[in-house]
Amino acid sequence: MKNTLFTLVPAFAFAMGAWAQVSPEILSERHAMLRLEHNGKYLLLPVEEKQENAHIRVVKDNQLVNTINCRLAVDKVDYYVPYEVHEGEILDIAFAANSRYTGSIKGFTCWNKMQYTDEFTEKTTEKYRPDYHHTPGYGWMNDPNGMFYKDGKWHLCYQWNPYASYWENLSWGHSSSTDLLHWTAEPTALVPDALGMIFSGSAVVDKENTAGFGKDAIVLLYTSARERQTQSMAYSTDGGKTFTKYSGNPILTADIPDFRDPKVFWNEDIKCWNLILASGQEMWIYTSSNLRDWKFESAFGRNYGNHGGVWECPDLMKMKVAGSEEEKWLLICNINPGGPFGGSATQYFVGSFDGHEFKCESAPEVTKWMDYGKDHYATVTFDNAPDGRCVAIAWMSNWQYANQVPTLQFRSANTIARDLGLYSYNGETYCSVKPAVEMDAARGKQIAAPAARCEIVLTLKGDAQITLKNKHGERVTMVYDEEEGTFDMDRRRSGNVSFSDAFPCVTSAPTNGKLRQVRLFVDRCSIEAFDADGKMAMTNLVFPTEPYNRIEIKGKAKAKVYALQ
């Protein structure tokens, strides 16, 4: 990200001047308290990922104001995360019963390595941090959430753990961009509360003040996750800089365990708001006139598509079919597990929607995948996108190994933005996926060889094999078979693949016709392949020892390599 609010480096590279050792009050062999001094804006918490979570209760004026789970360092420090200090707070820290340590709790590494500071270095030693994909400045990230466009800015919220680089303490981080490539960190949008952690959801621009928060207020609907999952609301009257939680939360409840990820949109056809959310292995649809009171309308999904896992993160939108004036509805359904190559993936359905009920036009047994790579999940679109566009972003990882990928100060990136559409092929309607038009403006001068960040344009005239490689013998091989109508990507020798048995793989996509041009977007840890006409998309992570700097082509293909600005 550009201009990130915080960027940390791992312990072995961190240098902030003299350490200010804290003085904990030891209560038992597993329990300590720390009174925070107001001699720095932040307290750096040392994290050791092999440990179990320490449970931290934040107390002020005898009141519990926050709870945090963090793997505080016992033996060594992997990296640091910041805690914003408020005068008068006490951290009440309970360690897991089976923590590994040498000697007593007094000797835990964390006490010697905690430091107060007013700012962070902007250096980074993370070799796999992408250059032009959105990432958090630090910590864990999964699903993109609360996405909207307003006043020339794209706003992207995301599932975020600010206290370590693994899934926990879910909040909504927030970034903004004017070009969908360079992202600026914004203040945190939502933090956990008494109703639970903040799971996925969406944002809308309430242009007509239907909710009563003001004209053009930004309204967030999200899942509050505790023992059960309920739906809550927050709003912003300053263009998305700050958000206030609605005092009447939760606004929607149900007696089922998996009930989450509300996607809201204004349906001009019925002059009403629609909400679609995931309920087990179905999508439930609601209507409302004011974003507060919701009426259940129908359910979709039983016996349709893939049911290999839990359905999550839905989206629903109307668009024209390419080459015609016909309009159809696209229902996005993310699923984990059950993807075509294991783990998480994005399936979709095409059909009709009258504001109350969605009807799929394909046979129930038909499954359509939006992206045939291994690392494309939680796809959702921006509200209020200009020119009626449907602009989507997905989480670029897979639940099979997301917590194990070889990064430290951050984990996970998002895909580049994509423009979605519809097209017909052999009697079926499919979702087209193209790089967002903003990627065209990012293309720079033609260069001689692949680089850490580049776009490669392949012109195909038949069968071809394209290999990206480096001097260490690490390679990614892509094969286009025109007769079979398939495009494959092999990352089994792509670099570091040892962190998970599920990572080395070959992914294969149907091309729905002949490919004539393929665009490859290469960043430090990813390759995204797109048919220029939108008929095929494939997203895969890679972790080479050094960037691929050679391209080898066999067959009927030519390549041009471009720098990305």
XYZ file of C-alpha atoms in Angstrom:
565
model
C 0.000 0.000 0.000
C 1.086 3.554 -0.593
C 1.299 5.884 2.398
C 0.334 3.184 4.862
C -0.453 4.379 8.356
C 1.787 1.697 9.855
C 4.458 -0.488 8.315
C 6.398 -2.766 10.644
C 9.379 -5.021 10.055
C 10.248 -8.370 11.642
C 12.123 -8.422 14.929
C 15.527 -9.099 13.420
C 15.308 -5.946 11.295
C 13.495 -3.610 13.663
C 15.370 -0.597 15.033
C 13.644 2.190 16.936
C 16.365 3.381 19.299
C 16.773 2.350 22.926
C 14.323 -0.166 24.333
C 12.066 0.989 27.177
C 11.540 -2.155 29.247
C 8.102 -2.524 30.792
C 7.518 -3.603 34.373
C 4.690 -6.157 34.630
C 2.996 -7.014 37.893
C 3.220 -10.807 38.136
C 0.090 -12.362 39.668
C 0.776 -16.060 39.024
C 2.732 -18.332 36.709
C 0.178 -17.638 33.968
C -1.137 -14.197 34.859
C 0.272 -10.658 34.775
C -0.915 -7.048 34.681
C 0.708 -4.135 32.890
C -0.141 -0.508 33.674
C 0.316 1.506 30.510
C 2.434 4.638 30.718
C 1.553 7.537 28.471
C 5.100 8.037 27.220
C 4.441 6.923 23.668
C 1.492 6.818 21.319
C 1.883 3.081 20.787
C 3.083 0.071 22.716
C 4.744 -2.470 20.437
C 3.622 -6.001 21.279
C 6.170 -8.743 20.399
C 4.572 -11.728 18.659
C 5.836 -15.328 18.511
C 3.641 -17.358 16.203
C 4.420 -20.812 17.634
C 2.847 -19.809 20.968
C -0.809 -20.039 21.868
C -2.865 -16.903 22.288
C -2.470 -14.842 25.416
C -5.844 -13.382 26.386
C -5.567 -9.650 27.067
C -8.348 -7.772 28.849
C -8.062 -3.981 28.533
C -9.383 -2.274 31.683
C -9.886 1.450 32.299
C -11.675 3.090 35.234
C -12.588 -0.404 36.474
C -14.436 -1.121 33.212
C -13.610 -3.719 30.570
C -13.109 -1.710 27.359
C -11.571 -4.283 25.006
C -10.367 -7.870 24.709
C -7.466 -8.979 22.502
C -5.974 -12.361 21.683
C -2.278 -12.152 20.841
C 0.555 -14.705 20.793
C 2.920 -12.733 22.988
C 6.550 -13.787 22.646
C 7.824 -16.281 25.223
C 11.110 -17.454 23.629
C 11.766 -15.197 20.616
C 10.154 -12.386 18.593
C 8.890 -12.985 15.060
C 7.512 -9.465 14.549
C 5.750 -6.606 16.333
C 2.234 -5.179 16.240
C 1.201 -1.811 17.718
C -1.327 -1.193 20.463
C -2.563 2.396 20.707
C -2.012 3.580 24.279
C -4.758 5.389 26.213
C -3.803 6.906 29.539
C -4.973 4.974 32.574
C -5.375 1.611 30.866
C -4.346 -1.708 32.378
C -3.570 -4.801 30.305
C -4.743 -7.870 32.236
C -2.853 -10.720 30.527
C -3.565 -14.445 30.914
C -1.224 -16.899 29.173
C -2.261 -20.343 27.928
C -1.733 -23.175 30.398
C 0.752 -24.995 28.184
C 2.933 -22.075 27.043
C 6.558 -23.026 26.465
C 9.040 -21.029 28.524
C 12.363 -21.218 30.316
C 12.156 -20.352 33.989
C 9.243 -18.311 35.301
C 6.823 -15.895 33.676
C 9.189 -13.091 34.694
C 11.619 -14.320 32.054
C 9.185 -14.190 29.117
C 10.782 -12.445 26.153
C 7.819 -10.125 25.658
C 8.593 -8.062 28.775
C 12.100 -7.270 27.548
C 11.022 -6.415 24.016
C 7.919 -4.263 24.512
C 8.571 -0.637 23.605
C 6.691 2.652 23.638
C 6.999 4.705 20.484
C 5.335 7.631 18.738
C 5.841 6.349 15.187
C 7.072 3.414 13.126
C 9.827 3.001 10.619
C 8.572 2.712 7.037
C 11.258 0.218 6.099
C 10.116 -3.254 5.172
C 12.010 -6.481 4.657
C 9.016 -8.431 3.365
C 10.240 -9.681 -0.024
C 6.796 -10.957 -0.990
C 4.796 -7.807 -0.290
C 3.069 -6.943 -3.604
C 3.837 -3.662 -5.333
C 0.460 -2.894 -6.905
C -2.007 -5.131 -5.058
C -3.791 -3.978 -1.932
C -2.318 -5.317 1.323
C -2.693 -4.287 4.964
C 0.240 -2.333 6.382
C 0.595 -5.107 8.953
C -1.447 -7.924 10.440
C -3.822 -10.489 9.004
C -6.350 -9.799 6.234
C -9.058 -11.913 4.645
C -12.365 -10.951 2.955
C -12.785 -7.555 1.288
C -15.787 -5.797 2.859
C -17.761 -2.554 2.807
C -16.667 -1.479 -0.677
C -18.062 1.742 -2.160
C -17.187 4.585 -4.541
C -17.830 8.205 -3.669
C -16.431 11.595 -4.660
C -13.720 10.152 -6.874
C -12.448 7.610 -4.331
C -12.741 3.858 -4.109
C -13.144 2.714 -0.501
C -12.181 -0.809 0.510
C -12.720 -2.235 3.976
C -11.370 -5.654 4.864
C -11.375 -8.343 7.538
C -8.362 -7.430 9.667
C -6.501 -8.655 12.723
C -4.376 -5.696 13.869
C -2.649 -7.763 16.576
C -0.959 -10.522 14.544
C -0.615 -12.027 11.081
C -3.144 -14.812 11.595
C -6.949 -15.013 11.826
C -8.188 -13.487 15.113
C -9.640 -10.265 16.630
C -11.548 -9.466 13.437
C -12.093 -5.770 12.764
C -12.650 -3.818 9.553
C -9.517 -2.145 8.277
C -10.078 0.604 5.709
C -8.136 1.833 2.665
C -8.946 4.225 -0.179
C -7.698 4.741 -3.719
C -8.246 7.044 -6.669
C -6.983 4.549 -9.252
C -7.560 1.028 -7.794
C -3.794 0.414 -7.747
C -2.320 2.711 -5.097
C -3.979 2.467 -1.701
C -3.871 4.802 1.288
C -4.561 3.529 4.799
C -7.563 5.136 6.507
C -8.598 4.965 10.179
C -10.044 1.609 11.256
C -13.712 1.453 10.271
C -15.119 -1.047 12.818
C -13.765 -2.836 15.897
C -15.253 -5.738 17.920
C -17.828 -4.936 20.597
C -20.164 -6.717 23.011
C -22.014 -8.292 20.061
C -18.831 -9.963 18.828
C -16.113 -9.758 16.208
C -16.802 -7.943 12.944
C -17.331 -10.458 10.137
C -18.062 -9.661 6.495
C -20.610 -7.253 5.065
C -21.170 -4.419 2.620
C -21.624 -0.671 2.206
C -24.113 1.505 0.356
C -24.364 5.210 -0.391
C -27.836 6.187 0.884
C -28.482 8.916 -1.673
C -32.083 9.613 -0.606
C -31.624 9.340 3.184
C -33.887 6.317 3.452
C -32.240 5.255 6.729
C -32.506 8.693 8.328
C -28.782 9.241 8.864
C -28.587 11.990 6.249
C -28.458 12.362 2.477
C -25.518 10.483 0.967
C -24.671 8.833 4.294
C -22.516 5.721 3.978
C -24.311 2.788 5.605
C -22.487 -0.426 6.517
C -24.248 -3.719 7.157
C -22.068 -6.398 8.717
C -22.151 -9.603 10.725
C -21.563 -9.476 14.478
C -20.061 -12.844 15.429
C -20.259 -14.203 18.944
C -21.940 -17.464 20.029
C -24.331 -16.833 17.143
C -24.127 -14.546 14.114
C -26.386 -11.509 13.842
C -26.526 -8.594 11.429
C -25.629 -5.070 12.526
C -25.405 -1.606 11.001
C -23.090 1.427 11.168
C -23.089 4.727 9.310
C -20.859 7.617 8.297
C -21.886 11.216 7.688
C -18.389 12.462 6.795
C -17.865 10.537 3.561
C -16.456 7.403 5.163
C -13.794 8.914 7.420
C -15.474 7.717 10.631
C -18.320 5.308 11.361
C -20.883 5.187 14.166
C -22.565 1.922 15.132
C -26.358 1.998 15.113
C -27.794 1.978 18.644
C -30.493 -0.525 17.659
C -28.118 -3.345 16.708
C -28.585 -6.137 15.881
C -31.096 -5.417 13.122
C -31.506 -8.999 11.852
C -31.269 -12.349 13.646
C -31.925 -16.037 12.954
C -31.692 -19.326 14.856
C -29.046 -20.922 12.608
C -25.246 -21.094 13.154
C -24.020 -19.855 9.748
C -25.939 -16.642 9.102
C -23.668 -13.953 7.737
C -22.156 -11.635 5.145
C -25.023 -9.258 4.220
C -24.764 -7.659 0.780
C -27.128 -4.704 0.316
C -28.048 -2.833 -2.871
C -30.746 -0.455 -4.102
C -33.060 -2.194 -6.576
C -34.434 0.448 -8.902
C -36.874 -2.065 -10.404
C -38.882 -2.256 -7.166
C -37.751 1.073 -5.629
C -36.538 -0.775 -2.564
C -33.420 -2.091 -0.860
C -32.501 -5.743 -1.294
C -30.311 -7.716 1.079
C -28.833 -11.117 0.297
C -26.904 -13.093 2.893
C -25.511 -16.570 3.408
C -27.547 -18.977 5.489
C -25.813 -22.338 5.719
C -25.819 -23.586 2.137
C -28.476 -21.206 0.893
C -28.769 -17.520 0.102
C -31.612 -15.668 1.824
C -33.137 -12.581 0.226
C -34.819 -9.674 2.047
C -36.388 -6.293 1.221
C -36.483 -3.006 3.149
C -37.476 0.600 2.600
C -35.213 2.045 5.306
C -32.203 -0.305 5.746
C -33.315 -1.003 9.326
C -36.426 -3.187 9.047
C -36.100 -6.237 6.808
C -38.702 -8.595 5.364
C -37.691 -12.130 4.377
C -38.663 -12.856 0.760
C -37.135 -16.146 -0.395
C -34.212 -18.569 -0.324
C -32.068 -19.786 -3.198
C -29.552 -22.563 -3.516
C -30.977 -25.869 -2.429
C -29.686 -28.496 -4.892
C -28.068 -25.847 -7.138
C -24.362 -25.704 -7.871
C -21.587 -26.893 -5.591
C -22.309 -27.742 -1.951
C -18.902 -29.033 -0.909
C -18.663 -26.426 1.852
C -20.298 -23.469 3.553
C -21.752 -20.768 1.312
C -20.440 -17.279 2.077
C -20.091 -13.678 0.847
C -22.937 -13.383 -1.687
C -23.502 -10.605 -4.212
C -26.332 -9.980 -6.669
C -26.370 -7.577 -9.629
C -28.099 -6.916 -12.950
C -26.199 -6.399 -16.213
C -26.603 -6.707 -19.957
C -25.482 -9.761 -21.889
C -22.694 -8.786 -24.279
C -23.865 -8.171 -27.836
C -27.521 -7.751 -26.868
C -29.938 -5.563 -24.962
C -31.022 -8.489 -22.765
C -30.503 -8.053 -19.028
C -29.889 -10.871 -16.585
C -28.893 -11.164 -12.932
C -25.611 -12.530 -11.642
C -25.581 -14.141 -8.176
C -22.098 -14.598 -6.713
C -21.648 -17.362 -4.144
C -18.303 -17.960 -2.445
C -17.777 -21.427 -1.011
C -15.293 -23.011 1.406
C -14.271 -25.768 0.936
C -15.424 -27.192 -2.393
C -13.329 -25.239 -4.908
C -12.335 -26.920 -8.185
C -8.752 -27.504 -6.920
C -9.474 -27.762 -3.207
C -10.266 -25.213 -0.547
C -12.086 -21.942 -1.159
C -13.352 -20.526 -4.471
C -16.069 -18.393 -6.091
C -19.006 -19.944 -7.923
C -21.871 -18.036 -9.527
C -25.355 -18.402 -10.971
C -27.092 -16.496 -13.781
C -30.843 -16.002 -13.978
C -33.767 -13.677 -13.291
C -34.671 -11.685 -10.198
C -37.881 -9.739 -9.553
C -36.712 -8.165 -6.311
C -38.202 -11.033 -4.309
C -36.994 -14.322 -5.790
C -33.947 -15.378 -7.803
C -34.410 -18.097 -10.437
C -31.357 -19.757 -11.964
C -31.521 -20.385 -15.705
C -29.099 -23.341 -15.665
C -29.810 -26.892 -14.591
C -29.301 -27.506 -10.849
C -26.263 -29.707 -11.424
C -24.361 -27.020 -13.379
C -21.498 -25.353 -11.477
C -19.805 -22.244 -12.862
C -16.565 -20.883 -11.398
C -15.578 -17.231 -11.698
C -11.835 -17.914 -11.450
C -10.042 -21.220 -12.017
C -6.984 -20.456 -9.914
C -6.345 -21.627 -6.393
C -6.271 -18.164 -4.799
C -9.479 -16.280 -5.497
C -12.166 -16.052 -2.817
C -14.730 -13.783 -1.130
C -15.404 -11.895 -4.372
C -17.652 -8.854 -3.916
C -18.349 -5.628 -5.843
C -18.217 -1.903 -5.084
C -21.455 -0.020 -4.441
C -22.076 3.128 -6.490
C -19.335 2.396 -9.050
C -19.225 4.978 -11.865
C -20.777 4.433 -15.305
C -22.857 1.511 -14.060
C -19.787 -0.728 -13.842
C -19.668 -3.911 -11.773
C -16.170 -3.746 -10.260
C -15.090 -6.688 -8.114
C -12.156 -7.502 -5.843
C -11.394 -10.879 -4.264
C -9.188 -12.098 -1.434
C -6.039 -13.571 -3.000
C -5.462 -16.651 -0.881
C -6.981 -19.995 0.073
C -8.196 -21.170 3.474
C -6.158 -24.372 3.041
C -2.902 -22.487 3.736
C -3.667 -18.789 4.266
C -2.234 -18.842 7.796
C 0.980 -20.543 6.629
C 2.127 -18.499 3.622
C 5.761 -17.349 4.037
C 5.262 -13.752 5.173
C 5.505 -12.284 8.664
C 4.468 -8.684 9.210
C 1.405 -9.108 6.993
C -0.576 -11.985 5.556
C -2.697 -11.825 2.418
C -3.298 -9.471 -0.467
C -6.337 -8.743 -2.601
C -6.582 -9.372 -6.347
C -6.430 -6.552 -8.826
C -9.834 -5.021 -9.482
C -11.882 -6.724 -12.187
C -14.748 -5.562 -14.419
C -17.534 -8.153 -14.532
C -19.993 -8.746 -17.369
C -22.074 -11.459 -19.018
C -21.661 -13.314 -22.321
C -23.306 -16.269 -24.088
C -21.543 -19.457 -25.193
C -23.096 -22.744 -26.381
C -26.507 -21.950 -24.945
C -25.283 -20.886 -21.494
C -24.671 -17.453 -20.000
C -21.323 -16.942 -18.296
C -19.675 -14.237 -16.230
C -16.897 -12.413 -18.059
C -13.915 -11.273 -15.980
C -11.513 -8.612 -17.270
C -8.840 -6.519 -15.566
C -10.454 -3.240 -14.511
C -9.968 -0.485 -17.091
C -7.719 1.284 -14.574
C -5.092 -1.381 -15.291
C -4.778 -0.073 -18.861
C -3.575 3.289 -17.550
C -1.003 1.507 -15.391
C 0.756 -0.065 -18.366
C 4.161 1.554 -18.902
C 6.972 1.105 -21.386
C 7.753 -2.209 -23.026
C 10.705 -3.918 -21.326
C 13.012 -6.724 -22.413
C 12.259 -9.326 -19.746
C 9.816 -10.122 -16.948
C 10.306 -8.323 -13.644
C 8.957 -8.397 -10.093
C 6.014 -6.252 -11.236
C 4.937 -6.350 -14.859
C 2.209 -7.144 -17.352
C 2.863 -9.759 -20.033
C 0.624 -9.748 -23.116
C 0.534 -13.081 -24.948
C -0.672 -13.269 -28.544
C -1.791 -16.826 -29.318
C -2.370 -18.518 -32.674
C -2.740 -22.076 -31.452
C -1.220 -24.438 -28.902
C 1.459 -22.833 -26.764
C 3.578 -23.344 -23.649
C 4.783 -20.287 -21.724
C 7.247 -20.575 -18.853
C 8.345 -17.884 -16.416
C 11.596 -18.787 -14.657
C 14.603 -17.549 -12.715
C 18.242 -18.685 -12.367
C 17.384 -21.016 -9.480
C 15.314 -23.248 -11.738
C 12.064 -22.034 -10.185
C 9.340 -21.809 -12.775
C 5.659 -21.407 -13.533
C 4.516 -23.125 -16.726
C 1.313 -22.240 -18.557
C -0.104 -24.406 -21.350
C -2.836 -23.486 -23.823
C -4.440 -26.434 -25.619
C -6.623 -25.046 -28.385
C -8.256 -28.357 -29.336
C -9.134 -29.264 -25.752
C -10.107 -25.664 -24.987
C -8.077 -25.449 -21.757
C -5.530 -23.141 -20.147
C -3.340 -24.644 -17.395
C -0.929 -23.140 -14.866
C 1.643 -25.329 -13.070
C 3.194 -23.849 -9.912
C 4.633 -27.043 -8.456
C 8.204 -25.762 -8.982
C 7.398 -22.067 -8.562
C 9.660 -21.449 -5.533
C 8.798 -22.010 -1.885
C 5.984 -24.555 -1.935
C 6.950 -26.433 1.233
C 4.745 -24.593 3.746
C 1.634 -26.604 2.775
C 0.983 -29.896 0.994
C -2.049 -28.225 -0.594
C 0.012 -25.481 -2.286
C 1.901 -27.251 -5.126
C -0.653 -27.860 -7.873
C -1.713 -27.477 -11.496
C -4.865 -25.453 -12.116
C -6.879 -25.762 -15.333
C -9.605 -23.579 -16.852
C -12.009 -24.100 -19.751
C -11.581 -21.334 -22.334
C -15.121 -21.315 -23.776
C -13.758 -20.830 -27.283
C -10.361 -19.958 -28.732
C -7.955 -17.678 -26.901
C -6.244 -15.025 -28.981
C -4.782 -12.762 -26.315
C -3.979 -13.456 -22.669
C -2.887 -10.804 -20.167
C -0.655 -11.912 -17.269
C -0.283 -9.616 -14.264
C 2.825 -10.551 -12.307
C 3.555 -9.178 -8.844
C 6.017 -10.305 -6.190
C 3.851 -13.181 -4.956
C 1.153 -13.681 -7.585
C 0.273 -14.325 -11.210
C -3.193 -13.445 -12.542
C -4.101 -14.632 -16.045
C -7.019 -13.199 -18.071
C -8.377 -13.846 -21.507
C -8.534 -10.367 -23.068
C -12.211 -10.986 -23.933
C -13.014 -12.018 -20.369
C -13.779 -15.690 -21.006
C -11.154 -17.047 -18.599
C -9.529 -15.916 -15.357
C -6.966 -17.691 -13.176
C -5.321 -16.381 -9.982
C -2.431 -18.148 -8.260
C 0.049 -17.201 -5.546
C 3.751 -17.933 -6.071
C 6.742 -17.462 -3.760
C 9.937 -17.549 -5.844
C 13.342 -17.103 -4.212
C 13.853 -14.151 -6.542
C 11.553 -12.679 -9.205
C 11.088 -14.494 -12.501
C 13.258 -12.684 -15.059
C 13.107 -14.995 -18.075
C 10.287 -16.087 -20.334
C 10.410 -19.170 -22.552
C 7.797 -19.794 -25.246
C 7.097 -22.925 -27.237
C 4.425 -23.144 -29.890
C 2.322 -20.487 -31.575
C 2.664 -17.522 -29.249
C 4.451 -14.205 -28.906
C 4.943 -12.155 -25.766
C 5.388 -8.490 -24.957
C 6.387 -7.431 -21.455
C 5.399 -4.061 -19.996
C 6.455 -2.271 -16.861
C 3.620 -1.237 -14.564
C 3.534 2.310 -13.286
